[in-house]
PDB file of C-alpha atoms and ligand atoms in Angstrom:
ATOM      1  CA  UNK A   1      -0.171   0.242   0.030  1.00 83.00           C
ATOM      2  CA  UNK A   2       1.339   3.452  -0.846  1.00 90.00           C
ATOM      3  CA  UNK A   3      -0.028   5.557   2.147  1.00 93.00           C
ATOM      4  CA  UNK A   4       1.519   8.711   0.948  1.00 91.00           C
ATOM      5  CA  UNK A   5      -0.633   8.480  -2.494  1.00 89.00           C
ATOM      6  CA  UNK A   6      -3.873   7.213  -0.482  1.00 91.00           C
ATOM      7  CA  UNK A   7      -3.406  10.676   1.577  1.00 92.00           C
ATOM      8  CA  UNK A   8      -2.101  13.163  -1.221  1.00 90.00           C
ATOM      9  CA  UNK A   9      -3.310  11.466  -4.131  1.00 87.00           C
ATOM     10  CA  UNK A  10      -6.875  11.797  -3.246  1.00 88.00           C
ATOM     11  CA  UNK A  11      -7.250  15.419  -2.650  1.00 93.00           C
ATOM     12  CA  UNK A  12      -8.688  18.024  -5.037  1.00 92.00           C
ATOM     13  CA  UNK A  13      -5.292  19.588  -5.551  1.00 94.00           C
ATOM     14  CA  UNK A  14      -1.684  18.108  -4.848  1.00 93.00           C
ATOM     15  CA  UNK A  15      -0.645  21.655  -3.657  1.00 94.00           C
ATOM     16  CA  UNK A  16      -1.829  25.049  -2.854  1.00 96.00           C
ATOM     17  CA  UNK A  17      -4.000  27.111  -5.502  1.00 97.00           C
ATOM     18  CA  UNK A  18      -7.489  27.427  -6.652  1.00 98.00           C
ATOM     19  CA  UNK A  19      -9.645  27.814  -9.879  1.00 98.00           C
ATOM     20  CA  UNK A  20      -9.798  31.775  -9.132  1.00 98.00           C
ATOM     21  CA  UNK A  21      -6.171  32.307  -8.954  1.00 98.00           C
ATOM     22  CA  UNK A  22      -5.468  29.877 -12.116  1.00 98.00           C
ATOM     23  CA  UNK A  23      -7.824  32.271 -13.796  1.00 98.00           C
ATOM     24  CA  UNK A  24      -6.061  35.414 -12.261  1.00 98.00           C
ATOM     25  CA  UNK A  25      -2.782  34.261 -13.885  1.00 98.00           C
ATOM     26  CA  UNK A  26      -4.226  33.248 -16.962  1.00 98.00           C
ATOM     27  CA  UNK A  27      -5.789  36.764 -17.618  1.00 97.00           C
ATOM     28  CA  UNK A  28      -2.407  38.437 -17.132  1.00 98.00           C
ATOM     29  CA  UNK A  29      -1.495  36.902 -20.622  1.00 97.00           C
ATOM     30  CA  UNK A  30      -1.975  39.043 -23.648  1.00 94.00           C
ATOM     31  CA  UNK A  31      -2.384  38.280 -27.340  1.00 88.00           C
ATOM     32  CA  UNK A  32      -2.903  34.514 -26.916  1.00 95.00           C
ATOM     33  CA  UNK A  33      -3.415  32.818 -30.243  1.00 95.00           C
ATOM     34  CA  UNK A  34      -7.575  31.881 -30.762  1.00 95.00           C
ATOM     35  CA  UNK A  35      -6.624  28.311 -30.187  1.00 97.00           C
ATOM     36  CA  UNK A  36      -3.213  28.151 -28.171  1.00 98.00           C
ATOM     37  CA  UNK A  37      -1.281  25.177 -27.209  1.00 98.00           C
ATOM     38  CA  UNK A  38      -0.753  24.832 -23.395  1.00 98.00           C
ATOM     39  CA  UNK A  39       1.903  22.435 -21.743  1.00 98.00           C
ATOM     40  CA  UNK A  40       0.934  21.601 -18.316  1.00 98.00           C
ATOM     41  CA  UNK A  41       3.812  20.608 -16.057  1.00 98.00           C
ATOM     42  CA  UNK A  42       3.145  18.426 -13.207  1.00 98.00           C
ATOM     43  CA  UNK A  43      -0.348  18.531 -13.518  1.00 98.00           C
ATOM     44  CA  UNK A  44      -1.412  16.135 -10.375  1.00 96.00           C
ATOM     45  CA  UNK A  45      -5.114  15.731 -10.189  1.00 96.00           C
ATOM     46  CA  UNK A  46      -5.828  18.412 -12.954  1.00 98.00           C
ATOM     47  CA  UNK A  47      -7.586  21.087 -11.028  1.00 97.00           C
ATOM     48  CA  UNK A  48      -5.789  24.009 -13.068  1.00 98.00           C
ATOM     49  CA  UNK A  49      -5.910  21.702 -16.173  1.00 98.00           C
ATOM     50  CA  UNK A  50      -9.665  21.714 -16.299  1.00 98.00           C
ATOM     51  CA  UNK A  51      -9.642  25.313 -15.339  1.00 98.00           C
ATOM     52  CA  UNK A  52      -7.157  26.399 -18.512  1.00 98.00           C
ATOM     53  CA  UNK A  53      -9.462  24.494 -20.750  1.00 98.00           C
ATOM     54  CA  UNK A  54     -12.740  25.923 -19.351  1.00 98.00           C
ATOM     55  CA  UNK A  55     -10.944  29.573 -20.066  1.00 97.00           C
ATOM     56  CA  UNK A  56      -9.700  28.870 -23.404  1.00 97.00           C
ATOM     57  CA  UNK A  57     -10.308  27.300 -26.781  1.00 97.00           C
ATOM     58  CA  UNK A  58      -7.035  25.599 -26.853  1.00 98.00           C
ATOM     59  CA  UNK A  59      -5.405  22.669 -25.945  1.00 98.00           C
ATOM     60  CA  UNK A  60      -3.561  21.320 -22.893  1.00 98.00           C
ATOM     61  CA  UNK A  61      -1.260  18.488 -22.797  1.00 98.00           C
ATOM     62  CA  UNK A  62      -0.976  17.602 -19.188  1.00 98.00           C
ATOM     63  CA  UNK A  63       2.150  15.823 -18.115  1.00 98.00           C
ATOM     64  CA  UNK A  64       2.980  14.347 -14.927  1.00 98.00           C
ATOM     65  CA  UNK A  65       5.678  11.417 -13.611  1.00 97.00           C
ATOM     66  CA  UNK A  66       2.560   9.586 -11.961  1.00 95.00           C
ATOM     67  CA  UNK A  67      -0.040   7.668 -13.908  1.00 96.00           C
ATOM     68  CA  UNK A  68      -2.303   7.841 -11.256  1.00 94.00           C
ATOM     69  CA  UNK A  69      -2.316  11.684 -11.543  1.00 95.00           C
ATOM     70  CA  UNK A  70      -2.950  11.515 -15.242  1.00 98.00           C
ATOM     71  CA  UNK A  71      -5.802   9.174 -14.568  1.00 97.00           C
ATOM     72  CA  UNK A  72      -7.323  11.876 -11.957  1.00 96.00           C
ATOM     73  CA  UNK A  73      -6.897  14.569 -14.747  1.00 98.00           C
ATOM     74  CA  UNK A  74      -8.689  12.555 -17.532  1.00 98.00           C
ATOM     75  CA  UNK A  75     -11.626  11.758 -15.051  1.00 97.00           C
ATOM     76  CA  UNK A  76     -11.702  15.489 -14.034  1.00 97.00           C
ATOM     77  CA  UNK A  77     -11.489  16.823 -17.690  1.00 98.00           C
ATOM     78  CA  UNK A  78     -14.548  14.074 -18.738  1.00 98.00           C
ATOM     79  CA  UNK A  79     -16.597  15.467 -15.846  1.00 98.00           C
ATOM     80  CA  UNK A  80     -16.190  19.145 -16.720  1.00 98.00           C
ATOM     81  CA  UNK A  81     -16.937  18.092 -20.344  1.00 98.00           C
ATOM     82  CA  UNK A  82     -13.675  19.375 -21.531  1.00 98.00           C
ATOM     83  CA  UNK A  83     -11.783  16.159 -22.300  1.00 98.00           C
ATOM     84  CA  UNK A  84     -12.021  16.486 -25.934  1.00 98.00           C
ATOM     85  CA  UNK A  85      -9.268  19.199 -26.064  1.00 98.00           C
ATOM     86  CA  UNK A  86      -6.938  17.381 -23.402  1.00 98.00           C
ATOM     87  CA  UNK A  87      -3.894  15.140 -24.176  1.00 98.00           C
ATOM     88  CA  UNK A  88      -1.885  13.477 -21.652  1.00 98.00           C
ATOM     89  CA  UNK A  89       1.642  11.999 -20.983  1.00 98.00           C
ATOM     90  CA  UNK A  90       3.298  10.220 -18.034  1.00 98.00           C
ATOM     91  CA  UNK A  91       6.738  11.432 -18.248  1.00 98.00           C
ATOM     92  CA  UNK A  92       9.800  12.685 -16.175  1.00 98.00           C
ATOM     93  CA  UNK A  93       9.799  16.757 -16.482  1.00 98.00           C
ATOM     94  CA  UNK A  94      13.574  16.571 -15.846  1.00 98.00           C
ATOM     95  CA  UNK A  95      13.636  14.430 -19.602  1.00 97.00           C
ATOM     96  CA  UNK A  96      11.022  16.308 -21.435  1.00 97.00           C
ATOM     97  CA  UNK A  97      10.946  15.219 -25.258  1.00 90.00           C
ATOM     98  CA  UNK A  98       9.341  17.716 -26.894  1.00 97.00           C
ATOM     99  CA  UNK A  99      10.659  19.816 -30.000  1.00 97.00           C
ATOM    100  CA  UNK A 100      11.903  23.335 -29.011  1.00 96.00           C
ATOM    101  CA  UNK A 101       9.266  25.942 -29.360  1.00 95.00           C
ATOM    102  CA  UNK A 102       6.155  23.562 -29.657  1.00 95.00           C
ATOM    103  CA  UNK A 103       3.888  25.692 -26.999  1.00 98.00           C
ATOM    104  CA  UNK A 104       2.341  28.932 -26.773  1.00 98.00           C
ATOM    105  CA  UNK A 105       1.959  28.567 -22.990  1.00 98.00           C
ATOM    106  CA  UNK A 106       3.747  26.517 -20.349  1.00 98.00           C
ATOM    107  CA  UNK A 107       1.563  26.049 -16.965  1.00 98.00           C
ATOM    108  CA  UNK A 108       3.195  24.619 -13.809  1.00 98.00           C
ATOM    109  CA  UNK A 109       1.406  25.131 -10.450  1.00 98.00           C
ATOM    110  CA  UNK A 110       3.099  23.837  -7.642  1.00 97.00           C
ATOM    111  CA  UNK A 111       5.618  21.864  -9.447  1.00 97.00           C
ATOM    112  CA  UNK A 112       8.542  23.803 -10.908  1.00 98.00           C
ATOM    113  CA  UNK A 113      10.266  22.889  -7.543  1.00 97.00           C
ATOM    114  CA  UNK A 114      11.016  19.500  -8.620  1.00 97.00           C
ATOM    115  CA  UNK A 115      13.270  20.870 -11.279  1.00 97.00           C
ATOM    116  CA  UNK A 116      14.443  24.010  -9.246  1.00 97.00           C
ATOM    117  CA  UNK A 117      13.353  27.625 -10.302  1.00 98.00           C
ATOM    118  CA  UNK A 118      16.055  28.761 -12.724  1.00 98.00           C
ATOM    119  CA  UNK A 119      16.566  25.148 -14.411  1.00 98.00           C
ATOM    120  CA  UNK A 120      13.160  24.806 -14.632  1.00 98.00           C
ATOM    121  CA  UNK A 121      12.697  28.192 -16.262  1.00 98.00           C
ATOM    122  CA  UNK A 122      15.522  27.603 -18.740  1.00 98.00           C
ATOM    123  CA  UNK A 123      13.919  24.238 -19.772  1.00 98.00           C
ATOM    124  CA  UNK A 124      10.407  26.157 -20.382  1.00 98.00           C
ATOM    125  CA  UNK A 125      12.160  28.613 -22.336  1.00 98.00           C
ATOM    126  CA  UNK A 126      13.384  26.128 -24.803  1.00 97.00           C
ATOM    127  CA  UNK A 127      10.194  24.456 -25.093  1.00 98.00           C
ATOM    128  CA  UNK A 128       7.671  27.916 -25.461  1.00 98.00           C
ATOM    129  CA  UNK A 129       7.723  29.582 -28.894  1.00 97.00           C
ATOM    130  CA  UNK A 130       8.996  33.150 -29.050  1.00 97.00           C
ATOM    131  CA  UNK A 131       6.605  35.441 -27.654  1.00 97.00           C
ATOM    132  CA  UNK A 132       4.903  32.732 -25.756  1.00 98.00           C
ATOM    133  CA  UNK A 133       4.141  32.480 -22.042  1.00 98.00           C
ATOM    134  CA  UNK A 134       4.982  30.709 -18.646  1.00 98.00           C
ATOM    135  CA  UNK A 135       2.948  30.575 -15.812  1.00 98.00           C
ATOM    136  CA  UNK A 136       4.579  29.127 -12.519  1.00 98.00           C
ATOM    137  CA  UNK A 137       3.638  29.268  -8.721  1.00 98.00           C
ATOM    138  CA  UNK A 138       6.900  29.046  -6.828  1.00 98.00           C
ATOM    139  CA  UNK A 139       7.409  29.083  -3.097  1.00 97.00           C
ATOM    140  CA  UNK A 140       8.512  32.829  -1.506  1.00 97.00           C
ATOM    141  CA  UNK A 141       9.352  34.417   1.723  1.00 97.00           C
ATOM    142  CA  UNK A 142       6.794  37.151   2.870  1.00 97.00           C
ATOM    143  CA  UNK A 143       9.117  38.557   5.294  1.00 94.00           C
ATOM    144  CA  UNK A 144      12.649  38.413   6.542  1.00 93.00           C
ATOM    145  CA  UNK A 145      14.271  36.455   9.462  1.00 94.00           C
ATOM    146  CA  UNK A 146      11.723  33.657   9.349  1.00 94.00           C
ATOM    147  CA  UNK A 147      11.438  31.843  12.924  1.00 94.00           C
ATOM    148  CA  UNK A 148      13.034  28.070  12.984  1.00 93.00           C
ATOM    149  CA  UNK A 149       9.466  26.680  12.332  1.00 90.00           C
ATOM    150  CA  UNK A 150       8.996  28.500   9.376  1.00 92.00           C
ATOM    151  CA  UNK A 151      12.534  27.073   7.777  1.00 93.00           C
ATOM    152  CA  UNK A 152      11.840  23.855   9.270  1.00 89.00           C
ATOM    153  CA  UNK A 153       8.698  23.679   6.900  1.00 87.00           C
ATOM    154  CA  UNK A 154      11.011  24.531   3.848  1.00 93.00           C
ATOM    155  CA  UNK A 155      14.169  22.580   4.787  1.00 89.00           C
ATOM    156  CA  UNK A 156      13.421  20.269   1.975  1.00 87.00           C
ATOM    157  CA  UNK A 157      13.298  23.221  -0.570  1.00 92.00           C
ATOM    158  CA  UNK A 158      16.140  25.545  -0.071  1.00 89.00           C
ATOM    159  CA  UNK A 159      15.344  27.248  -3.089  1.00 95.00           C
ATOM    160  CA  UNK A 160      12.691  29.401  -1.559  1.00 96.00           C
ATOM    161  CA  UNK A 161      13.238  33.250  -1.553  1.00 96.00           C
ATOM    162  CA  UNK A 162      12.091  36.482  -1.878  1.00 97.00           C
ATOM    163  CA  UNK A 163       9.781  37.757  -4.762  1.00 98.00           C
ATOM    164  CA  UNK A 164      12.529  40.252  -5.534  1.00 98.00           C
ATOM    165  CA  UNK A 165      15.050  37.458  -5.799  1.00 98.00           C
ATOM    166  CA  UNK A 166      12.624  35.075  -7.954  1.00 98.00           C
ATOM    167  CA  UNK A 167      11.840  38.352 -10.256  1.00 98.00           C
ATOM    168  CA  UNK A 168      15.816  38.331 -10.717  1.00 98.00           C
ATOM    169  CA  UNK A 169      16.109  34.797 -11.812  1.00 98.00           C
ATOM    170  CA  UNK A 170      13.096  35.722 -14.378  1.00 98.00           C
ATOM    171  CA  UNK A 171      15.062  38.127 -15.880  1.00 98.00           C
ATOM    172  CA  UNK A 172      18.426  36.507 -16.094  1.00 98.00           C
ATOM    173  CA  UNK A 173      16.908  33.466 -17.799  1.00 98.00           C
ATOM    174  CA  UNK A 174      15.750  36.118 -20.170  1.00 97.00           C
ATOM    175  CA  UNK A 175      12.188  36.475 -19.646  1.00 98.00           C
ATOM    176  CA  UNK A 176      10.065  39.619 -19.854  1.00 98.00           C
ATOM    177  CA  UNK A 177       8.257  39.662 -16.601  1.00 98.00           C
ATOM    178  CA  UNK A 178       4.682  40.250 -16.661  1.00 98.00           C
ATOM    179  CA  UNK A 179       2.839  40.108 -13.146  1.00 98.00           C
ATOM    180  CA  UNK A 180       3.246  38.429  -9.836  1.00 98.00           C
ATOM    181  CA  UNK A 181       0.924  37.982  -7.000  1.00 98.00           C
ATOM    182  CA  UNK A 182       0.842  35.973  -3.480  1.00 98.00           C
ATOM    183  CA  UNK A 183      -1.580  33.507  -2.565  1.00 98.00           C
ATOM    184  CA  UNK A 184      -3.919  34.022  -0.129  1.00 98.00           C
ATOM    185  CA  UNK A 185      -4.007  31.875   3.194  1.00 97.00           C
ATOM    186  CA  UNK A 186      -7.338  30.246   1.621  1.00 97.00           C
ATOM    187  CA  UNK A 187      -5.369  28.950  -1.391  1.00 98.00           C
ATOM    188  CA  UNK A 188      -3.318  26.655   1.138  1.00 97.00           C
ATOM    189  CA  UNK A 189      -6.378  25.371   3.340  1.00 97.00           C
ATOM    190  CA  UNK A 190      -9.664  25.230   1.514  1.00 96.00           C
ATOM    191  CA  UNK A 191      -8.523  22.775  -1.235  1.00 93.00           C
ATOM    192  CA  UNK A 192      -5.379  21.344   0.141  1.00 95.00           C
ATOM    193  CA  UNK A 193      -4.873  21.332   4.117  1.00 96.00           C
ATOM    194  CA  UNK A 194      -8.494  21.198   5.151  1.00 96.00           C
ATOM    195  CA  UNK A 195      -9.209  18.045   2.651  1.00 96.00           C
ATOM    196  CA  UNK A 196      -5.874  16.489   3.784  1.00 96.00           C
ATOM    197  CA  UNK A 197      -6.832  16.956   7.579  1.00 95.00           C
ATOM    198  CA  UNK A 198     -10.403  15.114   6.333  1.00 95.00           C
ATOM    199  CA  UNK A 199      -8.346  12.417   4.669  1.00 95.00           C
ATOM    200  CA  UNK A 200      -5.867  11.931   7.235  1.00 95.00           C
ATOM    201  CA  UNK A 201      -8.833  11.226   9.859  1.00 94.00           C
ATOM    202  CA  UNK A 202     -10.688   8.464   7.046  1.00 94.00           C
ATOM    203  CA  UNK A 203      -6.890   6.855   6.417  1.00 94.00           C
ATOM    204  CA  UNK A 204      -6.242   6.392  10.031  1.00 91.00           C
ATOM    205  CA  UNK A 205      -9.296   4.765  10.807  1.00 92.00           C
ATOM    206  CA  UNK A 206      -8.486   2.171   8.201  1.00 92.00           C
ATOM    207  CA  UNK A 207      -4.658   2.003   8.955  1.00 93.00           C
ATOM    208  CA  UNK A 208      -4.095   2.919  12.543  1.00 89.00           C
ATOM    209  CA  UNK A 209      -1.045   0.854  14.156  1.00 90.00           C
ATOM    210  CA  UNK A 210       0.853   0.433  10.946  1.00 95.00           C
ATOM    211  CA  UNK A 211       4.074   2.295  11.339  1.00 94.00           C
ATOM    212  CA  UNK A 212       4.838   3.354   7.756  1.00 94.00           C
ATOM    213  CA  UNK A 213       1.016   4.843   7.735  1.00 95.00           C
ATOM    214  CA  UNK A 214       1.508   6.809  10.597  1.00 94.00           C
ATOM    215  CA  UNK A 215       4.453   8.007   9.541  1.00 94.00           C
ATOM    216  CA  UNK A 216       2.982   9.472   6.583  1.00 94.00           C
ATOM    217  CA  UNK A 217      -0.239  11.033   8.701  1.00 94.00           C
ATOM    218  CA  UNK A 218       2.240  12.694  11.294  1.00 93.00           C
ATOM    219  CA  UNK A 219       4.418  14.233   8.829  1.00 92.00           C
ATOM    220  CA  UNK A 220       1.582  15.541   7.026  1.00 93.00           C
ATOM    221  CA  UNK A 221       0.073  17.078  10.651  1.00 94.00           C
ATOM    222  CA  UNK A 222       2.946  18.330  11.251  1.00 92.00           C
ATOM    223  CA  UNK A 223       3.573  20.300   7.782  1.00 92.00           C
ATOM    224  CA  UNK A 224      -0.217  21.595   8.660  1.00 95.00           C
ATOM    225  CA  UNK A 225       0.650  22.628  11.888  1.00 94.00           C
ATOM    226  CA  UNK A 226       3.832  24.376  10.932  1.00 92.00           C
ATOM    227  CA  UNK A 227       1.726  26.306   8.146  1.00 94.00           C
ATOM    228  CA  UNK A 228      -0.916  27.368  10.953  1.00 94.00           C
ATOM    229  CA  UNK A 229       1.968  28.714  13.163  1.00 95.00           C
ATOM    230  CA  UNK A 230       4.107  30.322  10.525  1.00 95.00           C
ATOM    231  CA  UNK A 231       2.084  31.080   7.450  1.00 95.00           C
ATOM    232  CA  UNK A 232       2.613  34.969   7.782  1.00 96.00           C
ATOM    233  CA  UNK A 233       6.249  34.157   6.659  1.00 97.00           C
ATOM    234  CA  UNK A 234       5.894  32.398   3.318  1.00 97.00           C
ATOM    235  CA  UNK A 235       3.450  31.447   0.706  1.00 97.00           C
ATOM    236  CA  UNK A 236       3.110  30.831  -3.122  1.00 98.00           C
ATOM    237  CA  UNK A 237       3.627  33.543  -5.410  1.00 98.00           C
ATOM    238  CA  UNK A 238       2.479  33.159  -9.169  1.00 98.00           C
ATOM    239  CA  UNK A 239       4.905  34.500 -11.649  1.00 98.00           C
ATOM    240  CA  UNK A 240       4.065  34.975 -15.410  1.00 98.00           C
ATOM    241  CA  UNK A 241       6.520  35.920 -18.016  1.00 98.00           C
ATOM    242  CA  UNK A 242       6.871  36.111 -21.998  1.00 98.00           C
ATOM    243  CA  UNK A 243       9.600  35.214 -23.732  1.00 98.00           C
ATOM    244  CA  UNK A 244      10.792  37.779 -26.230  1.00 97.00           C
ATOM    245  CA  UNK A 245       9.868  37.507 -29.739  1.00 92.00           C
ATOM    246  CA  UNK A 246      13.908  37.913 -30.693  1.00 72.00           C
ATOM    247  CA  UNK A 247      15.457  35.023 -28.707  1.00 52.00           C
ATOM    248  CA  UNK A 248      17.693  36.683 -26.044  1.00 46.00           C
TER     249      UNK A 248
HETATM  250  N1  SAM B 301      -0.281  21.318 -10.304  1.00 74.08           N
HETATM  251  C1  SAM B 301      -0.782  20.359  -9.389  1.00 74.08           C
HETATM  252  C2  SAM B 301      -1.609  21.195  -8.446  1.00 74.08           C
HETATM  253  O1  SAM B 301      -1.132  22.579  -8.046  1.00 74.08           O
HETATM  254  O2  SAM B 301      -2.308  20.763  -7.819  1.00 74.08           O
HETATM  255  C3  SAM B 301       0.293  19.176  -8.698  1.00 74.08           C
HETATM  256  C4  SAM B 301       1.100  19.997  -7.694  1.00 74.08           C
HETATM  257  S1  SAM B 301       2.028  18.841  -7.006  1.00 74.08           S
HETATM  258  C5  SAM B 301       2.708  19.821  -5.646  1.00 74.08           C
HETATM  259  C6  SAM B 301       3.415  18.222  -8.089  1.00 74.08           C
HETATM  260  C7  SAM B 301       3.213  17.226  -9.087  1.00 74.08           C
HETATM  261  O3  SAM B 301       4.352  17.200  -9.385  1.00 74.08           O
HETATM  262  C8  SAM B 301       2.558  16.032  -8.572  1.00 74.08           C
HETATM  263  O4  SAM B 301       1.541  15.537  -9.119  1.00 74.08           O
HETATM  264  C9  SAM B 301       3.700  15.125  -8.699  1.00 74.08           C
HETATM  265  O5  SAM B 301       3.320  13.819  -9.120  1.00 74.08           O
HETATM  266  C10 SAM B 301       4.442  15.797 -10.038  1.00 74.08           C
HETATM  267  N2  SAM B 301       5.771  15.563 -10.202  1.00 74.08           N
HETATM  268  C11 SAM B 301       6.967  15.443  -9.064  1.00 74.08           C
HETATM  269  N3  SAM B 301       8.173  15.125  -9.734  1.00 74.08           N
HETATM  270  C12 SAM B 301       7.739  15.094 -10.988  1.00 74.08           C
HETATM  271  C13 SAM B 301       8.673  14.721 -12.469  1.00 74.08           C
HETATM  272  N4  SAM B 301       9.954  14.592 -12.057  1.00 74.08           N
HETATM  273  N5  SAM B 301       8.128  14.717 -13.774  1.00 74.08           N
HETATM  274  C14 SAM B 301       6.638  14.854 -13.852  1.00 74.08           C
HETATM  275  N6  SAM B 301       5.804  15.292 -12.578  1.00 74.08           N
HETATM  276  C15 SAM B 301       6.271  15.207 -11.448  1.00 74.08           C
END
């Protein structure tokens, strides 16, 4: 039994976010083609994939390394009646095999950290067309001098940094920054930590006393509790950017 997937793989989202934030970021992309081709990297259960399909007439290629996530994305797109414009691929984002300049938009919510922010933005720049767009959400510090508990929350992702530092990376990689905005706390709780708490309680009833399962539950609970205590210090921010028409 994969207890991690039993908890995290059943949530509406696999990270912070909301349909409203997906739409807010999408609206910052000007001059999209009528039928854009979008790559959604690390699609998870597909909530933002479906919202992108609802908000344009284009197609989305949803990519994730876990087949279970791709299955959920297909099911969600079918339920929303948008699956005719969905393509999917089970692929490691570290080994993406698409030809250069294949996409009008590259989208990645809560997943670029798997590549690292700068490495990911460079990889996406090769795949997006000149004049095309990249939209990513990424962990950011909101205040200086975070307490130990906040640092502990992010110990597995040392690339968390200030918004200013992230924007410097965006420019260094050669994009034109378009917009950024910080996620509200509700984007962490409503679709992610609140359902996670309910799911942990359900799983605990089934697998109490199994040490592998309890380790997953305790880590998830610890994460939620650190978030509650220290969320004034960090969040995710959405960054949208354009690859210049003249490749720079
Ligand atoms: N975008 C979704 C969302 O916001 O709900 C999912 C975010 S979740 C934090 C990160 C996703 O990246 C997971 O679905 C995970 O399976 C996927 N992932 C992790 N490593 C990956 C890799 N090397 N290649 C492709 N997908 C990966």
